[in-house]
Amino acid sequence: MSTKKVEEMILAVCRKHPEGVQDTVLEQELPNVSVNDRALAINALLSALKLQILVNPADPSSHIYKASAAADTARLKGLTPEDMLVYQCIQGAGNMGIWTRDMKTRTNLQQPKINKILKTLEERLLVKSVKSVQNASKKVYMLYELEPAKELTGGPWYGPDAFDSEFITVLQDATMSYIKSKGDATLADIVRFIKETVSAGCTQTWYGRHECAAAGVHRVREHGTTSVQRKLVPSACMSARMHACPAILYSASGSQGISKQALQEDDVQRIINTLDYDGKIEGVDLDDDGVEHYRLALMKIPETTAFTSIPCGVCPVFNECVEGGKISPATCVYYQEWLDF
Amino acid sequence: MADTAFGGQPPASRGPHACRLALKLVDEALGPVCRKVIGCLVDHGMQQYGELVRASGLAPPQLRAALLVLIQHNYVNCYLKEEPPTLRGPGPSYYLYEVALPRILQSLRVPRFLTHIADDHGQESVRLIHNLLEHGRLRWDQLLKAVCSEAAEEGEGEEPPPDPEVLANKFRSLVMERYVERVPPCNLPPPAQQVHPNARKKKAAPKPGSEEEADLQREQSEVQQRQGYQEARFQLSADLGGDAALIGSEAAAEKQAGKRKRGKDATAEEPAKKRGRKKAGDAGQAAAETAAAEAAAAGAKSAGVAAGQNEEEPVLWRVNYDEFNRRFRNDIIVSTVKLKYGVDAGHAVHGLLLANARFEQTAHTVETVVLSVNDASGALRRAEKEVPDNIDAVLGELSEDVFGLLESRGQGPGGEQFVMNFPRILNLARLLELEAVVKNKFGPHGMRIWRLLLLMGQLEQKQVADLAMLTKEEAREKLYGMLKAGYLALQDVPRTADHAPSRTFYTWRANPGVVNARMASDLYRAAGNLHARLAHEMSKKEELVQLLEAPSVASHVLERREEEIAALRAVTTRLEASLLDLDAQIMLFNDV
């Protein structure tokens, strides 16, 4: 029997078992093929990247064969076995990515070699590097088509390369405006409001000013040097009830288009909590159902006090100030400014 | 708040910054000699005259004059310390002098006192209080004379002199409303030493005739003397039409004398056998018995002196600062309740406070007596204040609130009864002020972190950044800024015994008690700085100040320097106004 025919037969068996087949199964399914022919055919398939050899998840001491997708075969064509080793190592790490030093340990390849392979794989858009929010200097690699895990990107609160404080401020403003207009609202109401407004949103590039027929001109912020697109929902688009400044309700991540990473309930809860810590809203248990309602705080924190309205109250060197010393009330420049009518 | 300390530290009102401010105020009001005496008392605590002579280095006549001035202005308290009797006879007695720091510090509040009196009691009462504040302590006839002469000087024949009968009536009402009190007699025993509850030891009842019993009786008689003064504190004297018979100390003295008599009789009636055994016993016990009997006798006598203050003797009066503080405290409580629960709740709580007024003598009370709805509404009606229609429902709701301002004590003849907890609402008022201070000092993000730690307890730096939704860098900057200023505490929890930083958890927390104490201390420090700057500005323009204070200066001289005078006035007004504002905050954190 020709090797070509045996290859086709093996591929057919592998496609019949998408979860992968063991050598014993191949032996049973192809009783007329000798061991030598089977070995030659498998080697040829592996060289042509039409077949993958993997560790059997049920029994790690054995291995299984799995047919590669046709597209994968085309994409991976021309890769050396070492390239494939690194590629598989990255593939195994999933959307958490893998650090180059870990790759070195797992593949037993030298660091320069790994760097060279990674460069090749990145050029062929097979893998990509992602910076972790936990450690900005630590780059991890993952398959190009994967979305990085939340732990890696920091969730919706991180932009392409930094913590997105402005996004949080805008979300806080939107939530505040909603609570103000409603009187009181539950977490579910606020989450629903955000979801509804998302459907009314419009897409806009990151730079420049956003023109919206309904709302006129809205503020759009600048964000780093990379042109990133985000889903922007100006206030007037959100709801007729809203009187807020422009609100941007979707976070972007990655460099391709808009991220559809919707805010989850616990994300919204965190925004509400920050408003509570800021003393802007307060949680009350109005109903007997035990659901917490949020309303504007009745006790507003005073803008200033007698202590902080004098220079001593906000003085950065208050503790070093002594009469007759280098810093003293008599020679204080802050007092001088304060008393300079 | 004023008497409690955090972490074993003395309260801020006795701390170094408060003392510095007090010395400045005494120097300004009474001069450098008095400042020196106060400085000695601050440094060394309660002292005898001889000790003061040595410590101050002043000549005895000078020291005596300074002490008299300070006592006259109530800046120094005077106590008579009687040592226990010995076998040779009665023990020695001597006077002890103690600085009255709260009265010195609260002298900053005098303009506020006068404004309060002017609003509530009219101009005659202002004159009375003003003269009493100016002179420290006066007899009624002296006060009347001072007010009349002041009115004559001011009116210069244009206005009729105030009617003495009207003034006497005003004074009576001021005493009855506790704005004015009798000056404590100088032979009161020194205040009892405050022992921490944990340090108190359970003692068995002392054996009759023992030294311990003598000590106990002496302590009891001292308590009686103080109690006697408290009973007579707001009673009108005979020259103001007060009933001398009301002075309740005689009964106390009689009671004490009776005890003493019974004690002696009991000894006399003891069987001869026992007496014989006692004779055979050590002489110390006999001395102790004598001491106990004499202590009781002395106690009864001095209680009579302290409280009774033989009505033939003139009575000295002084302004009771605590009553003003109590009323200012009530204003804070009412405004805070209005802010938190609405106007009706504020009115209802005001009613409770008015009803409670006659049961409290100090601003440091922890809770009200049990008061009913009718008590509150009746007090509001008497004070001609607005009574909410649903006052019972409002008070009921307040008692059900988780905040715990009011505690329901069941139904009584006047409707549902309540007890109000003062520290809770005062702490809330303090917390609001603190939050504003943190916001102004460290920005809105600083306040977010502070409140987060207050609500969540202990957190690590990463958790703080995560929950406050701030960058790690900003969170770290704010946390260390607040740690340096004393608004946060950092605790290390080592995982290994070597306390290696890499194996140690560092947790942050905000303790409101510690921050309150810190704030209280910072306020005194800031007030001292303001005072120092005011003195500096005045000394810079000393020549101009002297010119303005000179009795006769040609008008063209002043006109020529009009701009300079206006600038000086603007600066001093701003500093003085800020000092007054700061004092209101000092009161909230230190005096109630």
Coordinates of N, CA, C and O in Angstrom, one line a residue, chain A residues 48-152:
Chain A
A48 N 4.5 17.5 7.3 CA 3.6 18.4 6.5 C 2.7 19.3 7.4 O 1.8 20.0 6.8
L49 N 2.8 19.2 8.7 CA 1.9 19.9 9.7 C 0.4 19.6 9.5 O -0.4 20.4 9.9
K50 N 0.2 18.4 8.9 CA -1.2 18.0 8.8 C -1.7 17.3 10.0 O -2.9 17.1 10.2
L51 N -0.8 16.8 10.8 CA -1.2 16.1 12.0 C -0.4 16.6 13.2 O 0.7 17.1 13.0
Q52 N -1.1 16.6 14.3 CA -0.4 17.1 15.6 C -0.3 15.9 16.5 O -1.2 15.1 16.6
I53 N 0.8 15.9 17.2 CA 1.0 14.9 18.2 C 1.0 15.5 19.6 O 1.7 16.5 19.8
L54 N 0.1 15.0 20.4 CA -0.2 15.7 21.7 C -0.1 14.7 22.8 O -0.3 13.5 22.6
V55 N 0.1 15.2 24.0 CA 0.1 14.3 25.2 C -1.4 14.0 25.5 O -2.3 14.8 25.4
N56 N -1.6 12.7 25.8 CA -3.0 12.2 26.0 C -3.5 12.8 27.4 O -2.9 12.5 28.4
P57 N -4.5 13.6 27.4 CA -4.9 14.2 28.7 C -5.4 13.1 29.6 O -5.3 13.3 30.9
A58 N -6.0 12.0 29.1 CA -6.5 11.0 30.0 C -5.3 10.2 30.6 O -5.4 9.7 31.8
D59 N -4.3 10.0 29.8 CA -3.1 9.2 30.3 C -1.8 10.0 29.9 O -1.4 9.8 28.7
P60 N -1.2 10.8 30.7 CA -0.1 11.6 30.3 C 1.1 10.8 29.8 O 2.0 11.4 29.2
S61 N 1.2 9.5 30.1 CA 2.3 8.7 29.7 C 2.2 8.3 28.2 O 3.2 7.9 27.6
S62 N 1.0 8.4 27.7 CA 0.8 8.1 26.2 C 0.6 9.4 25.4 O 0.5 10.4 26.0
H63 N 0.4 9.2 24.1 CA 0.2 10.4 23.3 C -0.9 10.1 22.3 O -1.3 8.9 22.1
I64 N -1.5 11.2 21.8 CA -2.6 11.0 20.8 C -2.2 11.8 19.5 O -1.4 12.7 19.6
Y65 N -3.0 11.5 18.5 CA -2.8 12.2 17.2 C -4.1 13.0 16.9 O -5.2 12.5 17.1
K66 N -3.9 14.2 16.4 CA -5.0 15.0 16.1 C -4.8 15.6 14.7 O -3.7 16.1 14.5
A67 N -5.8 15.7 13.9 CA -5.7 16.3 12.6 C -5.7 17.8 12.7 O -6.5 18.3 13.4
S68 N -4.8 18.4 12.0 CA -4.7 19.9 12.0 C -5.8 20.4 11.1 O -6.2 19.8 10.1
A69 N -6.3 21.7 11.4 CA -7.3 22.3 10.5 C -6.6 22.7 9.3 O -5.4 23.0 9.3
A70 N -7.3 22.8 8.2 CA -6.7 23.1 6.9 C -6.1 24.5 6.9 O -5.0 24.7 6.4
A71 N -6.8 25.4 7.6 CA -6.3 26.8 7.6 C -5.0 26.8 8.4 O -4.1 27.5 8.0
D72 N -5.0 26.1 9.5 CA -3.8 26.1 10.4 C -2.6 25.5 9.6 O -1.5 26.0 9.7
T73 N -2.9 24.5 8.8 CA -1.8 23.9 8.0 C -1.2 25.0 7.1 O 0.0 25.1 7.0
A74 N -2.0 25.8 6.5 CA -1.5 26.8 5.6 C -0.8 27.8 6.3 O 0.3 28.3 5.9
R75 N -1.3 28.2 7.5 CA -0.7 29.3 8.3 C 0.7 28.8 8.8 O 1.6 29.6 8.9
L76 N 0.8 27.6 9.2 CA 2.0 27.1 9.9 C 3.0 26.6 8.9 O 4.1 26.1 9.3
K77 N 2.7 26.6 7.6 CA 3.5 26.0 6.6 C 4.9 26.7 6.6 O 5.0 28.0 6.7
G78 N 5.9 26.0 6.6 CA 7.3 26.5 6.5 C 7.9 26.7 7.9 O 9.1 27.1 7.9
L79 N 7.2 26.4 8.9 CA 7.8 26.6 10.3 C 8.7 25.4 10.6 O 8.3 24.2 10.2
T80 N 9.8 25.6 11.2 CA 10.7 24.6 11.5 C 10.2 23.9 12.8 O 9.3 24.4 13.5
P81 N 10.7 22.6 13.1 CA 10.2 22.0 14.3 C 10.5 22.8 15.5 O 9.6 22.8 16.5
E82 N 11.5 23.6 15.6 CA 11.8 24.4 16.8 C 10.8 25.6 16.9 O 10.3 25.9 18.0
D83 N 10.4 26.1 15.7 CA 9.4 27.1 15.7 C 8.1 26.6 16.2 O 7.4 27.2 17.0
M84 N 7.8 25.3 15.7 CA 6.5 24.7 16.1 C 6.5 24.4 17.6 O 5.5 24.6 18.3
L85 N 7.7 24.1 18.1 CA 7.8 23.8 19.6 C 7.4 25.0 20.4 O 6.6 25.0 21.3
V86 N 8.0 26.2 20.0 CA 7.7 27.4 20.7 C 6.2 27.8 20.5 O 5.5 28.2 21.4
Y87 N 5.8 27.6 19.2 CA 4.4 27.9 18.9 C 3.4 27.1 19.8 O 2.5 27.7 20.4
Q88 N 3.7 25.8 20.0 CA 2.8 25.0 20.8 C 2.9 25.4 22.3 O 1.9 25.3 23.0
C89 N 4.1 25.8 22.6 CA 4.3 26.2 24.0 C 3.4 27.4 24.3 O 2.7 27.5 25.4
I90 N 3.4 28.3 23.4 CA 2.6 29.6 23.5 C 1.1 29.2 23.5 O 0.3 29.7 24.2
Q91 N 0.8 28.3 22.5 CA -0.6 27.9 22.4 C -1.1 27.2 23.7 O -2.3 27.5 24.1
G92 N -0.3 26.5 24.3 CA -0.7 25.8 25.6 C -0.9 26.8 26.7 O -1.7 26.5 27.7
A93 N -0.3 28.0 26.7 CA -0.5 29.0 27.7 C -1.9 29.6 27.7 O -2.3 30.3 28.6
G94 N -2.6 29.5 26.5 CA -3.9 30.1 26.4 C -3.9 31.6 26.4 O -2.9 32.2 26.1
N95 N -5.0 32.2 27.0 CA -5.1 33.6 27.0 C -4.4 34.3 28.2 O -4.4 35.5 28.3
M96 N -3.7 33.5 29.0 CA -2.9 34.0 30.1 C -1.5 34.4 29.6 O -0.8 35.1 30.3
G97 N -1.1 33.8 28.4 CA 0.2 34.1 27.8 C 1.3 33.4 28.6 O 1.1 32.8 29.7
I98 N 2.5 33.5 28.0 CA 3.7 32.9 28.6 C 4.9 33.8 28.5 O 5.0 34.5 27.5
W99 N 5.7 33.8 29.6 CA 6.9 34.7 29.6 C 8.0 33.9 28.9 O 8.1 32.7 28.9
T100 N 8.9 34.7 28.3 CA 10.0 34.1 27.5 C 10.9 33.2 28.4 O 11.4 32.1 27.9
R101 N 11.1 33.5 29.7 CA 11.9 32.7 30.5 C 11.2 31.4 30.8 O 11.9 30.3 30.9
D102 N 9.9 31.4 30.9 CA 9.2 30.1 31.1 C 9.3 29.3 29.8 O 9.4 28.0 29.9
M103 N 9.3 29.9 28.7 CA 9.4 29.2 27.4 C 10.8 28.5 27.3 O 10.9 27.4 26.9
K104 N 11.8 29.2 27.8 CA 13.1 28.6 27.8 C 13.2 27.4 28.7 O 13.7 26.3 28.3
T105 N 12.5 27.4 29.8 CA 12.5 26.2 30.7 C 11.8 25.1 30.0 O 12.2 23.9 30.1
R106 N 10.6 25.4 29.4 CA 9.8 24.3 28.9 C 10.4 23.7 27.6 O 10.2 22.5 27.3
T107 N 11.0 24.6 26.8 CA 11.5 24.1 25.4 C 12.9 23.6 25.4 O 13.4 23.0 24.5
N108 N 13.7 24.0 26.5 CA 15.1 23.8 26.5 C 15.9 24.4 25.4 O 16.9 24.0 25.0
L109 N 15.3 25.5 24.9 CA 16.0 26.2 23.8 C 16.8 27.4 24.4 O 16.4 27.9 25.5
Q110 N 17.8 27.9 23.8 CA 18.5 29.1 24.3 C 17.7 30.4 24.1 O 16.9 30.5 23.1
Q111 N 18.0 31.3 24.9 CA 17.2 32.6 24.9 C 17.3 33.3 23.5 O 16.2 33.7 23.0
P112 N 18.5 33.4 22.9 CA 18.6 34.1 21.6 C 17.8 33.4 20.5 O 17.1 34.0 19.7
K113 N 17.8 32.1 20.6 CA 17.1 31.3 19.7 C 15.6 31.5 19.8 O 14.8 31.7 18.8
I114 N 15.1 31.5 21.1 CA 13.7 31.8 21.3 C 13.3 33.2 20.8 O 12.2 33.3 20.2
N115 N 14.2 34.1 21.1 CA 13.9 35.5 20.6 C 13.7 35.6 19.1 O 12.8 36.2 18.6
K116 N 14.6 34.8 18.4 CA 14.6 34.8 17.0 C 13.3 34.2 16.5 O 12.6 34.7 15.6
I117 N 12.9 33.1 17.1 CA 11.7 32.4 16.7 C 10.5 33.3 17.0 O 9.6 33.4 16.1
L118 N 10.5 33.9 18.1 CA 9.3 34.8 18.5 C 9.2 35.9 17.4 O 8.1 36.3 17.1
K119 N 10.3 36.4 17.0 CA 10.3 37.5 16.0 C 9.6 37.0 14.7 O 8.8 37.7 14.1
T120 N 10.0 35.8 14.3 CA 9.4 35.1 13.1 C 7.9 35.0 13.3 O 7.1 35.3 12.4
L121 N 7.6 34.4 14.4 CA 6.1 34.1 14.7 C 5.3 35.4 14.7 O 4.2 35.5 14.2
E122 N 5.9 36.5 15.3 CA 5.2 37.8 15.4 C 5.0 38.4 14.0 O 4.0 38.9 13.6
E123 N 6.1 38.2 13.1 CA 6.0 38.7 11.8 C 4.9 38.0 11.0 O 4.3 38.6 10.1
R124 N 4.8 36.8 11.2 CA 3.7 36.0 10.5 C 2.4 36.1 11.1 O 1.4 35.4 10.8
L125 N 2.3 37.0 12.1 CA 1.0 37.2 12.9 C 0.4 36.0 13.5 O -0.8 35.7 13.5
L126 N 1.3 35.1 13.9 CA 0.9 33.9 14.6 C 0.8 34.1 16.1 O -0.1 33.5 16.8
V127 N 1.6 34.9 16.6 CA 1.6 35.2 18.1 C 1.7 36.7 18.3 O 2.1 37.5 17.3
K128 N 1.4 37.2 19.5 CA 1.5 38.6 19.8 C 2.0 38.8 21.2 O 1.8 37.8 22.1
S129 N 2.6 39.9 21.5 CA 3.1 40.1 22.9 C 2.1 41.1 23.6 O 1.6 42.0 23.0
V130 N 1.9 40.8 24.8 CA 1.0 41.7 25.7 C 1.7 42.0 26.9 O 2.3 41.2 27.6
K131 N 1.5 43.3 27.3 CA 2.1 43.7 28.6 C 1.1 43.4 29.7 O -0.1 43.7 29.6
S132 N 1.6 42.9 30.8 CA 0.8 42.6 32.0 C 0.6 43.9 32.8 O 1.6 44.6 33.0
V133 N -0.6 44.1 33.3 CA -0.8 45.3 34.2 C -0.2 45.1 35.5 O 0.2 46.1 36.2
Q134 N 0.0 43.9 35.9 CA 0.7 43.6 37.2 C 2.1 44.0 37.2 O 2.7 44.5 38.1
N135 N 2.8 43.8 36.0 CA 4.2 44.1 35.9 C 4.4 44.6 34.5 O 4.5 43.9 33.5
A136 N 4.5 46.0 34.4 CA 4.6 46.6 33.0 C 5.8 46.2 32.2 O 5.8 46.1 31.0
S137 N 6.9 45.8 32.9 CA 8.1 45.4 32.2 C 8.1 43.9 31.7 O 9.0 43.5 31.0
K138 N 7.1 43.2 32.1 CA 7.0 41.8 31.8 C 6.1 41.6 30.6 O 4.9 41.8 30.7
K139 N 6.7 41.1 29.5 CA 5.9 40.9 28.3 C 5.5 39.4 28.2 O 6.4 38.5 28.4
V140 N 4.3 39.1 27.9 CA 3.9 37.7 27.7 C 3.4 37.5 26.3 O 3.0 38.4 25.7
Y141 N 3.6 36.3 25.8 CA 3.2 35.9 24.5 C 2.0 35.0 24.4 O 1.9 34.1 25.3
M142 N 1.1 35.3 23.5 CA -0.1 34.4 23.3 C -0.4 34.4 21.8 O 0.1 35.2 21.0
L143 N -1.3 33.4 21.5 CA -1.7 33.3 20.1 C -2.4 34.6 19.6 O -3.1 35.3 20.4
Y144 N -2.1 35.0 18.4 CA -2.5 36.3 17.9 C -4.0 36.5 18.0 O -4.5 37.6 18.3
E145 N -4.8 35.4 17.8 CA -6.2 35.6 17.7 C -6.9 35.6 19.1 O -8.1 35.9 19.2
L146 N -6.2 35.4 20.1 CA -6.8 35.3 21.5 C -6.9 36.7 22.1 O -6.1 37.6 21.9
E147 N -8.0 36.9 22.9 CA -8.1 38.1 23.7 C -7.4 37.9 25.0 O -7.7 36.8 25.7
P148 N -6.6 38.8 25.5 CA -5.9 38.5 26.8 C -6.9 38.4 27.9 O -8.0 39.0 27.9
A149 N -6.5 37.6 28.9 CA -7.4 37.4 30.1 C -7.5 38.7 30.9 O -6.7 39.6 30.8
K150 N -8.6 38.8 31.7 CA -8.9 40.0 32.5 C -7.8 40.3 33.5 O -7.4 41.4 33.7
E151 N -7.2 39.2 34.0 CA -6.1 39.4 35.0 C -4.9 40.1 34.3 O -4.2 40.8 35.0
L152 N -4.8 39.8 33.1 CA -3.6 40.3 32.3 C -3.8 41.8 32.0 O -2.9 42.7 32.1

